Amino acid sequence: MQIRHDWTRDEIRKIYHLPFPELVYQAQRAHRQFHQPEEVQMCRLLSIKTGGCPEDCAYCSQSAHYKTGVAREPLMDPSGVVEAARRAKDEGATRFCMGAAWRQAPEGREFDTLLEMVRGVAALNMEVCCTLGLLTESQAGRLKEAGLTAYNHNLDTSPEFYGQIVTTRTYDDRLQTIAHVRKAGITVCCGGILGMGESDEDRIGLLHQLARLDPHPESVPINMLVPNAGTPLAAAPALDPLVMVRTIATARILMPASRVRLAAGRGEMSSEAVALCLLAGANSIFTGERLLTTPNPEPDDDERLLASLGMRAAK
Ligand code: SAM
Ligand code: DTB
Ligand code: SF4
Protein backbone atom coordinates (compact mmCIF):
# COMPACT_ATOMS: atom_id res chain seq x y z
CA MET A 1 0.00 0.00 0.00
CA GLN A 2 1.49 3.32 -0.99
CA ILE A 3 0.83 6.56 0.89
CA ARG A 4 -1.50 8.86 -1.03
CA HIS A 5 -2.30 12.54 -0.70
CA ASP A 6 -4.72 12.81 -3.60
CA TRP A 7 -7.77 11.16 -2.02
CA THR A 8 -11.06 12.43 -3.39
CA ARG A 9 -14.03 13.09 -1.17
CA ASP A 10 -15.93 10.46 -3.10
CA GLU A 11 -13.33 7.77 -2.41
CA ILE A 12 -13.32 8.68 1.28
CA ARG A 13 -17.11 8.56 1.45
CA LYS A 14 -17.05 5.04 -0.05
CA ILE A 15 -14.50 3.86 2.53
CA TYR A 16 -16.34 5.48 5.46
CA HIS A 17 -19.61 3.76 4.49
CA LEU A 18 -18.12 0.30 3.80
CA PRO A 19 -19.82 -2.65 5.49
CA PHE A 20 -18.29 -2.78 8.98
CA PRO A 21 -16.30 -6.04 8.62
CA GLU A 22 -14.74 -4.85 5.34
CA LEU A 23 -13.91 -1.44 6.82
CA VAL A 24 -12.21 -2.93 9.87
CA TYR A 25 -10.39 -5.53 7.73
CA GLN A 26 -8.95 -2.85 5.44
CA ALA A 27 -7.99 -0.72 8.45
CA GLN A 28 -6.23 -3.69 10.09
CA ARG A 29 -4.35 -4.44 6.88
CA ALA A 30 -3.14 -0.83 6.66
CA HIS A 31 -2.29 -0.79 10.36
CA ARG A 32 -0.17 -3.93 10.22
CA GLN A 33 1.85 -2.65 7.31
CA PHE A 34 3.20 0.28 9.31
CA HIS A 35 2.74 -0.48 13.02
CA GLN A 36 3.00 -3.16 15.70
CA PRO A 37 -0.69 -4.08 16.22
CA GLU A 38 -0.31 -4.79 19.94
CA GLU A 39 1.41 -1.49 20.81
CA VAL A 40 -0.26 1.68 22.07
CA GLN A 41 1.57 4.94 22.64
CA MET A 42 0.91 6.56 26.02
CA CYS A 43 0.69 10.37 25.96
CA ARG A 44 0.22 12.72 28.87
CA LEU A 45 -1.47 16.12 28.76
CA LEU A 46 -0.90 19.12 31.00
CA SER A 47 -2.75 22.42 30.93
CA ILE A 48 0.07 24.94 31.39
CA LYS A 49 -2.23 27.99 31.09
CA THR A 50 -5.89 27.53 31.84
CA GLY A 51 -9.08 29.41 30.98
CA GLY A 52 -9.92 32.95 29.89
CA CYS A 53 -9.43 32.22 26.19
CA PRO A 54 -10.71 34.93 23.80
CA GLU A 55 -11.82 32.35 21.18
CA ASP A 56 -15.44 31.14 21.15
CA CYS A 57 -15.02 27.41 20.36
CA ALA A 58 -18.48 26.04 21.17
CA TYR A 59 -17.13 22.90 22.85
CA CYS A 60 -14.53 24.45 25.11
CA SER A 61 -14.57 24.87 28.89
CA GLN A 62 -11.78 27.44 28.64
CA SER A 63 -13.46 30.02 26.40
CA ALA A 64 -14.05 33.36 28.15
CA HIS A 65 -17.33 33.61 26.20
CA TYR A 66 -19.05 31.00 28.40
CA LYS A 67 -19.61 30.54 32.14
CA THR A 68 -18.19 27.08 32.68
CA GLY A 69 -16.75 27.27 36.18
CA VAL A 70 -13.18 26.62 34.99
CA ALA A 71 -10.89 28.89 37.04
CA ARG A 72 -8.34 30.98 35.14
CA GLU A 73 -4.75 30.17 35.91
CA PRO A 74 -1.66 31.98 34.61
CA LEU A 75 1.20 30.32 32.77
CA MET A 76 2.85 27.72 35.02
CA ASP A 77 6.48 27.75 36.18
CA PRO A 78 8.83 25.69 33.99
CA SER A 79 10.01 23.73 37.03
CA GLY A 80 6.46 22.47 37.80
CA VAL A 81 5.94 21.51 34.16
CA VAL A 82 9.20 19.57 33.88
CA GLU A 83 8.42 17.84 37.18
CA ALA A 84 5.01 16.75 35.80
CA ALA A 85 6.70 15.47 32.65
CA ARG A 86 9.20 13.46 34.71
CA ARG A 87 6.35 11.87 36.66
CA ALA A 88 4.51 11.09 33.42
CA LYS A 89 7.63 9.41 32.07
CA ASP A 90 7.97 7.33 35.26
CA GLU A 91 4.35 6.25 34.74
CA GLY A 92 5.10 5.04 31.20
CA ALA A 93 4.26 8.03 28.99
CA THR A 94 6.58 8.63 26.05
CA ARG A 95 4.95 11.85 24.83
CA PHE A 96 4.18 14.96 26.86
CA CYS A 97 1.78 17.57 25.52
CA MET A 98 1.45 21.07 26.98
CA GLY A 99 -1.80 22.90 26.26
CA ALA A 100 -2.49 26.59 26.68
CA ALA A 101 -5.80 28.46 26.39
CA TRP A 102 -4.61 31.14 24.02
CA ARG A 103 -5.86 32.39 20.66
CA GLN A 104 -2.22 32.67 19.63
CA ALA A 105 1.13 32.02 21.26
CA PRO A 106 2.39 35.14 23.08
CA GLU A 107 5.66 36.97 22.48
CA GLY A 108 8.22 38.26 24.98
CA ARG A 109 8.76 36.90 28.46
CA GLU A 110 5.96 34.31 28.25
CA PHE A 111 7.37 32.90 25.01
CA ASP A 112 10.80 32.60 26.63
CA THR A 113 9.15 30.69 29.48
CA LEU A 114 7.60 28.33 26.92
CA LEU A 115 10.99 27.73 25.33
CA GLU A 116 12.41 26.87 28.74
CA MET A 117 9.63 24.32 29.29
CA VAL A 118 10.24 22.74 25.89
CA ARG A 119 13.99 22.47 26.57
CA GLY A 120 13.31 20.92 29.97
CA VAL A 121 10.92 18.25 28.67
CA ALA A 122 13.08 17.50 25.61
CA ALA A 123 16.01 16.85 27.98
CA LEU A 124 13.97 13.97 29.50
CA ASN A 125 14.10 12.23 26.11
CA MET A 126 10.35 12.35 25.69
CA GLU A 127 8.46 13.41 22.60
CA VAL A 128 7.48 16.97 23.40
CA CYS A 129 4.32 18.52 22.00
CA CYS A 130 2.67 21.91 22.50
CA THR A 131 -0.71 23.32 21.61
CA LEU A 132 -0.72 27.08 22.06
CA GLY A 133 -3.12 28.35 19.40
CA LEU A 134 -2.04 30.19 16.24
CA LEU A 135 1.71 30.38 15.66
CA THR A 136 3.86 32.57 13.41
CA GLU A 137 6.62 31.13 11.26
CA SER A 138 9.25 32.71 13.49
CA GLN A 139 7.69 31.27 16.67
CA ALA A 140 7.58 27.82 15.09
CA GLY A 141 11.28 28.15 14.24
CA ARG A 142 12.20 29.11 17.81
CA LEU A 143 10.17 26.22 19.26
CA LYS A 144 11.89 23.80 16.90
CA GLU A 145 15.28 25.08 17.99
CA ALA A 146 14.31 24.53 21.65
CA GLY A 147 13.61 20.86 20.84
CA LEU A 148 9.87 20.72 20.15
CA THR A 149 8.95 17.46 18.39
CA ALA A 150 5.28 18.07 17.60
CA TYR A 151 2.67 20.81 17.50
CA ASN A 152 -1.03 20.08 17.98
CA HIS A 153 -3.42 22.24 16.02
CA ASN A 154 -6.77 20.64 15.18
CA LEU A 155 -9.04 21.37 12.23
CA ASP A 156 -11.87 20.01 14.40
CA THR A 157 -14.46 19.43 11.62
CA SER A 158 -15.25 20.07 7.94
CA PRO A 159 -14.68 23.55 6.46
CA GLU A 160 -18.47 23.79 5.88
CA PHE A 161 -19.42 23.11 9.52
CA TYR A 162 -16.54 25.05 11.09
CA GLY A 163 -18.39 28.39 11.23
CA GLN A 164 -21.04 26.83 13.48
CA ILE A 165 -18.39 25.82 16.01
CA VAL A 166 -15.94 28.76 16.02
CA THR A 167 -16.48 32.31 14.74
CA THR A 168 -13.34 34.04 16.07
CA ARG A 169 -10.96 32.48 13.53
CA THR A 170 -11.14 30.80 10.13
CA TYR A 171 -10.24 27.39 8.77
CA ASP A 172 -7.54 29.12 6.72
CA ASP A 173 -6.00 30.59 9.91
CA ARG A 174 -5.64 27.03 11.18
CA LEU A 175 -4.18 25.74 7.90
CA GLN A 176 -1.66 28.57 7.93
CA THR A 177 -0.34 27.68 11.39
CA ILE A 178 -0.08 24.04 10.31
CA ALA A 179 2.01 25.21 7.32
CA HIS A 180 4.28 27.23 9.64
CA VAL A 181 4.80 24.19 11.86
CA ARG A 182 5.59 21.99 8.87
CA LYS A 183 8.02 24.54 7.44
CA ALA A 184 9.91 24.72 10.75
CA GLY A 185 10.46 20.95 10.64
CA ILE A 186 8.19 20.18 13.60
CA THR A 187 5.87 17.18 13.18
CA VAL A 188 2.17 17.97 12.87
CA CYS A 189 -0.52 16.67 15.23
CA CYS A 190 -3.89 17.48 13.70
CA GLY A 191 -7.33 15.96 14.05
CA GLY A 192 -10.82 16.81 15.18
CA ILE A 193 -13.81 16.32 17.44
CA LEU A 194 -16.83 14.11 16.81
CA GLY A 195 -20.21 14.50 18.47
CA MET A 196 -20.71 18.24 17.95
CA GLY A 197 -23.86 17.74 15.85
CA GLU A 198 -21.91 17.32 12.61
CA SER A 199 -23.05 14.93 9.88
CA ASP A 200 -21.27 11.94 8.29
CA GLU A 201 -20.44 14.34 5.42
CA ASP A 202 -18.68 16.71 7.87
CA ARG A 203 -16.62 13.85 9.29
CA ILE A 204 -15.75 12.80 5.74
CA GLY A 205 -14.87 16.44 4.97
CA LEU A 206 -12.51 16.61 7.96
CA LEU A 207 -10.80 13.36 6.93
CA HIS A 208 -10.49 14.70 3.40
CA GLN A 209 -8.68 17.82 4.65
CA LEU A 210 -6.31 15.75 6.81
CA ALA A 211 -5.58 13.12 4.15
CA ARG A 212 -4.72 15.77 1.57
CA LEU A 213 -2.05 17.38 3.72
CA ASP A 214 1.34 16.45 2.27
CA PRO A 215 2.99 15.01 4.28
CA HIS A 216 0.12 13.66 6.38
CA PRO A 217 -0.01 14.79 10.01
CA GLU A 218 2.28 12.35 11.86
CA SER A 219 -0.33 12.24 14.58
CA VAL A 220 -4.12 12.41 14.19
CA PRO A 221 -6.14 12.87 17.40
CA ILE A 222 -9.80 11.89 17.15
CA ASN A 223 -11.66 13.39 20.11
CA MET A 224 -15.18 12.55 21.19
CA LEU A 225 -16.86 15.67 22.52
CA VAL A 226 -16.68 15.98 26.30
CA PRO A 227 -19.78 18.12 26.92
CA ASN A 228 -19.05 21.04 29.25
CA ALA A 229 -21.82 22.77 31.26
CA GLY A 230 -22.18 26.39 30.20
CA THR A 231 -20.95 25.88 26.62
CA PRO A 232 -23.29 25.92 23.60
CA LEU A 233 -22.64 22.18 23.18
CA ALA A 234 -23.43 21.29 26.81
CA ALA A 235 -26.53 19.34 25.78
CA ALA A 236 -25.26 17.82 22.53
CA PRO A 237 -26.68 14.28 22.19
CA ALA A 238 -24.16 11.53 22.95
CA LEU A 239 -22.38 10.15 19.89
CA ASP A 240 -22.81 6.54 18.81
CA PRO A 241 -19.36 5.09 19.63
CA LEU A 242 -19.49 3.12 16.35
CA VAL A 243 -19.14 6.49 14.59
CA MET A 244 -15.81 6.92 16.40
CA VAL A 245 -14.81 3.43 15.23
CA ARG A 246 -15.78 4.16 11.61
CA THR A 247 -13.93 7.48 11.61
CA ILE A 248 -10.80 5.98 13.17
CA ALA A 249 -10.82 3.09 10.69
CA THR A 250 -11.17 5.50 7.77
CA ALA A 251 -8.35 7.69 9.13
CA ARG A 252 -6.17 4.58 9.45
CA ILE A 253 -6.78 3.57 5.82
CA LEU A 254 -6.22 7.10 4.47
CA MET A 255 -3.12 7.86 6.57
CA PRO A 256 -1.64 4.40 7.22
CA ALA A 257 1.73 5.53 8.59
CA SER A 258 0.36 8.13 11.04
CA ARG A 259 -0.39 7.61 14.68
CA VAL A 260 -4.13 7.78 15.20
CA ARG A 261 -4.96 8.85 18.73
CA LEU A 262 -8.16 7.94 20.55
CA ALA A 263 -8.11 11.25 22.44
CA ALA A 264 -10.82 12.93 24.56
CA GLY A 265 -14.01 11.08 25.45
CA ARG A 266 -12.50 7.69 26.25
CA GLY A 267 -13.88 7.94 29.79
CA GLU A 268 -17.41 8.03 28.41
CA MET A 269 -16.91 4.91 26.28
CA SER A 270 -17.34 1.27 27.29
CA SER A 271 -14.23 -0.89 27.28
CA GLU A 272 -15.77 -2.77 24.34
CA ALA A 273 -16.01 0.46 22.33
CA VAL A 274 -12.40 1.35 23.20
CA ALA A 275 -11.33 -2.13 22.10
CA LEU A 276 -13.10 -1.62 18.75
CA CYS A 277 -11.30 1.73 18.29
CA LEU A 278 -7.97 -0.04 18.88
CA LEU A 279 -8.99 -2.78 16.44
CA ALA A 280 -9.87 -0.07 13.90
CA GLY A 281 -6.31 1.25 14.05
CA ALA A 282 -6.07 3.69 16.95
CA ASN A 283 -2.58 3.26 18.40
CA SER A 284 -2.20 6.10 20.86
CA ILE A 285 -4.14 7.27 23.93
CA PHE A 286 -3.92 9.94 26.62
CA THR A 287 -3.26 8.43 30.01
CA GLY A 288 -3.34 9.98 33.46
CA GLU A 289 -6.30 11.09 35.56
CA ARG A 290 -6.80 14.39 33.71
CA LEU A 291 -6.95 15.63 30.12
CA LEU A 292 -6.72 19.46 30.21
CA THR A 293 -9.72 20.46 32.33
CA THR A 294 -11.77 17.24 32.32
CA PRO A 295 -11.24 13.81 33.89
CA ASN A 296 -9.73 10.84 32.03
CA PRO A 297 -9.95 7.12 32.91
CA GLU A 298 -7.95 5.93 35.95
CA PRO A 299 -4.46 4.67 35.04
CA ASP A 300 -5.22 1.35 36.78
CA ASP A 301 -8.29 0.82 34.59
CA ASP A 302 -6.25 1.56 31.47
CA GLU A 303 -3.59 -0.90 32.53
CA ARG A 304 -6.21 -3.58 33.17
CA LEU A 305 -7.86 -2.98 29.81
CA LEU A 306 -4.59 -3.22 27.85
CA ALA A 307 -3.61 -6.34 29.78
CA SER A 308 -6.98 -7.97 29.10
CA LEU A 309 -6.50 -7.29 25.38
CA GLY A 310 -2.93 -8.61 25.44
CA MET A 311 -1.68 -5.22 24.30
CA ARG A 312 1.16 -3.14 25.70
CA ALA A 313 2.44 0.41 26.03
CA ALA A 314 4.91 1.37 23.30
CA LYS A 315 8.41 2.06 24.64
N1 SAM B 1 -6.07 26.81 22.45
C1 SAM B 1 -5.39 25.92 21.63
C2 SAM B 1 -6.17 25.53 20.40
O1 SAM B 1 -7.38 25.62 20.39
O2 SAM B 1 -5.53 25.12 19.43
C3 SAM B 1 -4.93 24.65 22.33
C4 SAM B 1 -5.79 23.99 23.38
S1 SAM B 1 -7.33 23.28 22.79
C5 SAM B 1 -8.09 22.84 24.33
C6 SAM B 1 -6.83 21.75 22.00
C7 SAM B 1 -7.90 20.91 21.32
O3 SAM B 1 -8.64 20.20 22.29
C8 SAM B 1 -8.96 21.63 20.51
O4 SAM B 1 -8.52 21.93 19.24
C9 SAM B 1 -10.08 20.61 20.47
O5 SAM B 1 -9.99 19.83 19.30
C10 SAM B 1 -9.85 19.75 21.71
N2 SAM B 1 -10.93 19.95 22.70
C11 SAM B 1 -11.13 21.05 23.46
N3 SAM B 1 -12.22 20.91 24.25
C12 SAM B 1 -12.74 19.69 23.96
C13 SAM B 1 -13.90 18.99 24.42
N4 SAM B 1 -14.73 19.51 25.31
N5 SAM B 1 -14.13 17.76 23.93
C14 SAM B 1 -13.29 17.22 23.00
N6 SAM B 1 -12.20 17.85 22.52
C15 SAM B 1 -11.93 19.07 22.98
C1 DTB C 1 -6.42 16.95 21.29
O1 DTB C 1 -6.78 16.71 20.12
N1 DTB C 1 -7.07 16.59 22.36
C2 DTB C 1 -6.42 17.05 23.56
C3 DTB C 1 -5.11 17.65 22.99
N2 DTB C 1 -5.32 17.59 21.58
C4 DTB C 1 -4.65 18.98 23.43
C5 DTB C 1 -7.26 17.97 24.37
C6 DTB C 1 -8.56 17.34 24.82
C7 DTB C 1 -9.26 18.32 25.70
C8 DTB C 1 -10.47 17.72 26.32
C9 DTB C 1 -11.23 18.69 27.12
C10 DTB C 1 -10.56 19.18 28.36
O2 DTB C 1 -10.00 18.40 29.16
O3 DTB C 1 -10.66 20.39 28.62
FE1 SF4 D 1 -9.39 28.69 23.33
FE2 SF4 D 1 -8.36 26.43 22.35
FE3 SF4 D 1 -10.55 26.40 23.95
FE4 SF4 D 1 -10.75 27.36 21.50
S1 SF4 D 1 -10.23 25.23 22.07
S2 SF4 D 1 -11.57 28.32 23.36
S3 SF4 D 1 -8.76 28.30 21.22
S4 SF4 D 1 -8.50 27.00 24.53
XYZ file of C-alpha atoms and ligand atoms in Angstrom:
365
model
C 0.000 0.000 0.000
C 1.491 3.323 -0.993
C 0.828 6.557 0.890
C -1.502 8.865 -1.028
C -2.303 12.540 -0.698
C -4.724 12.808 -3.598
C -7.768 11.155 -2.019
C -11.061 12.427 -3.386
C -14.027 13.086 -1.166
C -15.929 10.460 -3.099
C -13.334 7.771 -2.406
C -13.316 8.682 1.284
C -17.115 8.556 1.446
C -17.051 5.036 -0.045
C -14.503 3.862 2.528
C -16.341 5.483 5.459
C -19.605 3.759 4.491
C -18.116 0.298 3.799
C -19.817 -2.649 5.491
C -18.292 -2.777 8.978
C -16.296 -6.042 8.618
C -14.742 -4.852 5.338
C -13.910 -1.437 6.819
C -12.206 -2.929 9.865
C -10.394 -5.526 7.732
C -8.952 -2.852 5.444
C -7.987 -0.720 8.449
C -6.228 -3.694 10.088
C -4.354 -4.436 6.882
C -3.137 -0.828 6.660
C -2.289 -0.785 10.361
C -0.166 -3.929 10.217
C 1.848 -2.648 7.307
C 3.204 0.279 9.314
C 2.737 -0.484 13.025
C 2.995 -3.156 15.699
C -0.685 -4.079 16.216
C -0.307 -4.789 19.941
C 1.411 -1.492 20.811
C -0.262 1.676 22.074
C 1.573 4.944 22.636
C 0.908 6.563 26.016
C 0.686 10.366 25.962
C 0.219 12.723 28.873
C -1.469 16.124 28.760
C -0.899 19.116 30.995
C -2.746 22.419 30.933
C 0.069 24.943 31.387
C -2.227 27.990 31.091
C -5.891 27.530 31.837
C -9.084 29.408 30.979
C -9.917 32.946 29.890
C -9.425 32.224 26.186
C -10.708 34.925 23.800
C -11.819 32.345 21.184
C -15.444 31.141 21.149
C -15.019 27.407 20.364
C -18.481 26.043 21.171
C -17.128 22.903 22.854
C -14.530 24.453 25.112
C -14.572 24.869 28.886
C -11.785 27.439 28.635
C -13.459 30.018 26.401
C -14.051 33.357 28.149
C -17.333 33.605 26.195
C -19.052 31.004 28.404
C -19.611 30.537 32.136
C -18.190 27.078 32.684
C -16.748 27.274 36.179
C -13.179 26.624 34.991
C -10.890 28.890 37.037
C -8.341 30.981 35.142
C -4.749 30.168 35.906
C -1.663 31.983 34.613
C 1.204 30.317 32.771
C 2.853 27.721 35.023
C 6.477 27.754 36.176
C 8.830 25.686 33.988
C 10.009 23.729 37.034
C 6.462 22.470 37.796
C 5.941 21.510 34.161
C 9.201 19.565 33.877
C 8.420 17.841 37.177
C 5.013 16.754 35.799
C 6.705 15.465 32.645
C 9.203 13.458 34.709
C 6.349 11.873 36.664
C 4.505 11.087 33.419
C 7.633 9.411 32.074
C 7.965 7.334 35.258
C 4.352 6.252 34.741
C 5.098 5.043 31.203
C 4.255 8.033 28.991
C 6.581 8.635 26.047
C 4.955 11.850 24.830
C 4.179 14.958 26.863
C 1.775 17.571 25.518
C 1.450 21.075 26.977
C -1.802 22.895 26.258
C -2.486 26.587 26.678
C -5.796 28.459 26.391
C -4.607 31.143 24.024
C -5.859 32.392 20.663
C -2.215 32.671 19.634
C 1.132 32.016 21.259
C 2.387 35.142 23.077
C 5.661 36.967 22.477
C 8.217 38.259 24.981
C 8.764 36.904 28.463
C 5.964 34.309 28.254
C 7.365 32.900 25.011
C 10.797 32.601 26.626
C 9.150 30.693 29.482
C 7.601 28.326 26.925
C 10.995 27.729 25.331
C 12.407 26.866 28.739
C 9.625 24.318 29.291
C 10.239 22.742 25.888
C 13.992 22.466 26.566
C 13.305 20.921 29.973
C 10.919 18.254 28.666
C 13.085 17.505 25.609
C 16.013 16.851 27.985
C 13.973 13.968 29.498
C 14.097 12.232 26.112
C 10.349 12.348 25.690
C 8.462 13.414 22.597
C 7.479 16.968 23.397
C 4.319 18.517 21.998
C 2.674 21.912 22.498
C -0.713 23.317 21.610
C -0.715 27.084 22.059
C -3.120 28.352 19.402
C -2.040 30.187 16.245
C 1.707 30.376 15.657
C 3.856 32.571 13.413
C 6.619 31.135 11.257
C 9.254 32.711 13.490
C 7.695 31.270 16.672
C 7.583 27.821 15.086
C 11.280 28.154 14.244
C 12.199 29.108 17.805
C 10.167 26.224 19.265
C 11.892 23.797 16.905
C 15.284 25.078 17.995
C 14.310 24.532 21.646
C 13.615 20.862 20.837
C 9.872 20.720 20.150
C 8.953 17.462 18.389
C 5.280 18.065 17.602
C 2.672 20.813 17.503
C -1.028 20.079 17.982
C -3.421 22.237 16.015
C -6.769 20.641 15.177
C -9.037 21.370 12.226
C -11.868 20.011 14.398
C -14.464 19.426 11.624
C -15.247 20.066 7.939
C -14.685 23.552 6.461
C -18.467 23.791 5.883
C -19.420 23.114 9.518
C -16.536 25.055 11.086
C -18.394 28.393 11.228
C -21.043 26.830 13.475
C -18.387 25.824 16.008
C -15.942 28.765 16.017
C -16.478 32.310 14.738
C -13.344 34.042 16.066
C -10.963 32.482 13.525
C -11.140 30.797 10.131
C -10.240 27.393 8.765
C -7.539 29.119 6.724
C -5.995 30.589 9.908
C -5.636 27.027 11.179
C -4.175 25.745 7.895
C -1.656 28.573 7.927
C -0.343 27.678 11.392
C -0.085 24.040 10.307
C 2.008 25.206 7.322
C 4.284 27.232 9.640
C 4.799 24.193 11.863
C 5.594 21.988 8.871
C 8.018 24.539 7.442
C 9.909 24.722 10.745
C 10.464 20.945 10.645
C 8.187 20.179 13.598
C 5.869 17.184 13.176
C 2.167 17.968 12.866
C -0.518 16.667 15.226
C -3.891 17.481 13.701
C -7.332 15.962 14.052
C -10.818 16.809 15.178
C -13.811 16.323 17.443
C -16.829 14.114 16.806
C -20.208 14.500 18.474
C -20.714 18.240 17.950
C -23.860 17.740 15.852
C -21.907 17.324 12.606
C -23.048 14.927 9.875
C -21.266 11.941 8.293
C -20.438 14.336 5.424
C -18.685 16.706 7.869
C -16.624 13.852 9.294
C -15.753 12.801 5.737
C -14.868 16.440 4.974
C -12.512 16.612 7.959
C -10.805 13.362 6.934
C -10.490 14.704 3.396
C -8.680 17.824 4.653
C -6.315 15.752 6.812
C -5.579 13.121 4.154
C -4.719 15.767 1.567
C -2.055 17.376 3.724
C 1.339 16.450 2.270
C 2.986 15.013 4.280
C 0.116 13.661 6.379
C -0.006 14.791 10.010
C 2.282 12.353 11.857
C -0.333 12.241 14.580
C -4.125 12.407 14.187
C -6.135 12.866 17.399
C -9.797 11.889 17.145
C -11.657 13.388 20.106
C -15.185 12.546 21.188
C -16.863 15.675 22.524
C -16.681 15.984 26.302
C -19.781 18.116 26.925
C -19.052 21.042 29.255
C -21.816 22.766 31.261
C -22.178 26.394 30.197
C -20.950 25.882 26.616
C -23.291 25.923 23.596
C -22.639 22.180 23.181
C -23.426 21.291 26.806
C -26.532 19.337 25.784
C -25.259 17.818 22.535
C -26.684 14.284 22.191
C -24.164 11.529 22.949
C -22.379 10.153 19.893
C -22.811 6.543 18.809
C -19.355 5.093 19.626
C -19.492 3.124 16.355
C -19.142 6.493 14.588
C -15.814 6.917 16.402
C -14.813 3.429 15.230
C -15.778 4.158 11.614
C -13.933 7.485 11.614
C -10.801 5.984 13.169
C -10.822 3.086 10.695
C -11.170 5.496 7.770
C -8.347 7.694 9.129
C -6.166 4.579 9.455
C -6.781 3.572 5.823
C -6.222 7.102 4.467
C -3.116 7.859 6.573
C -1.641 4.401 7.219
C 1.732 5.532 8.594
C 0.363 8.134 11.036
C -0.386 7.607 14.685
C -4.127 7.778 15.204
C -4.962 8.851 18.732
C -8.163 7.941 20.553
C -8.106 11.253 22.442
C -10.819 12.929 24.562
C -14.010 11.077 25.450
C -12.499 7.692 26.245
C -13.877 7.937 29.790
C -17.412 8.031 28.413
C -16.906 4.910 26.276
C -17.338 1.274 27.294
C -14.225 -0.886 27.284
C -15.769 -2.766 24.340
C -16.011 0.462 22.330
C -12.403 1.349 23.204
C -11.332 -2.133 22.099
C -13.095 -1.621 18.753
C -11.296 1.727 18.289
C -7.971 -0.045 18.880
C -8.994 -2.780 16.435
C -9.865 -0.073 13.897
C -6.311 1.247 14.055
C -6.069 3.692 16.953
C -2.575 3.265 18.401
C -2.202 6.095 20.860
C -4.145 7.266 23.931
C -3.925 9.941 26.615
C -3.258 8.432 30.012
C -3.341 9.982 33.463
C -6.296 11.087 35.562
C -6.805 14.385 33.711
C -6.953 15.633 30.118
C -6.721 19.464 30.208
C -9.723 20.457 32.331
C -11.769 17.242 32.324
C -11.238 13.808 33.894
C -9.727 10.841 32.033
C -9.949 7.118 32.913
C -7.953 5.933 35.946
C -4.465 4.672 35.039
C -5.215 1.353 36.784
C -8.287 0.823 34.592
C -6.247 1.564 31.468
C -3.588 -0.901 32.525
C -6.213 -3.577 33.170
C -7.864 -2.976 29.806
C -4.586 -3.217 27.846
C -3.607 -6.342 29.778
C -6.979 -7.969 29.102
C -6.498 -7.288 25.376
C -2.933 -8.608 25.437
C -1.684 -5.220 24.300
C 1.159 -3.138 25.699
C 2.436 0.413 26.029
C 4.910 1.371 23.298
C 8.415 2.058 24.644
N -6.072 26.814 22.453
C -5.390 25.917 21.626
C -6.171 25.526 20.403
O -7.380 25.616 20.388
O -5.530 25.124 19.427
C -4.927 24.654 22.335
C -5.791 23.992 23.381
S -7.328 23.283 22.795
C -8.091 22.836 24.326
C -6.833 21.754 22.000
C -7.895 20.914 21.321
O -8.643 20.203 22.288
C -8.961 21.634 20.514
O -8.517 21.932 19.236
C -10.082 20.613 20.469
O -9.988 19.830 19.298
C -9.848 19.754 21.713
N -10.935 19.951 22.696
C -11.135 21.051 23.465
N -12.221 20.913 24.245
C -12.743 19.690 23.957
C -13.903 18.989 24.421
N -14.725 19.514 25.314
N -14.126 17.763 23.928
C -13.293 17.220 23.005
N -12.202 17.849 22.524
C -11.935 19.073 22.982
C -6.425 16.949 21.286
O -6.784 16.714 20.117
N -7.075 16.593 22.361
C -6.418 17.055 23.561
C -5.113 17.653 22.995
N -5.322 17.591 21.580
C -4.655 18.978 23.430
C -7.264 17.969 24.372
C -8.559 17.342 24.821
C -9.264 18.320 25.700
C -10.469 17.724 26.323
C -11.232 18.688 27.119
C -10.565 19.177 28.364
O -9.997 18.398 29.162
O -10.663 20.386 28.619
Fe -9.386 28.691 23.328
Fe -8.356 26.426 22.350
Fe -10.549 26.400 23.954
Fe -10.752 27.355 21.497
S -10.227 25.229 22.067
S -11.568 28.316 23.362
S -8.764 28.304 21.220
S -8.499 27.001 24.529
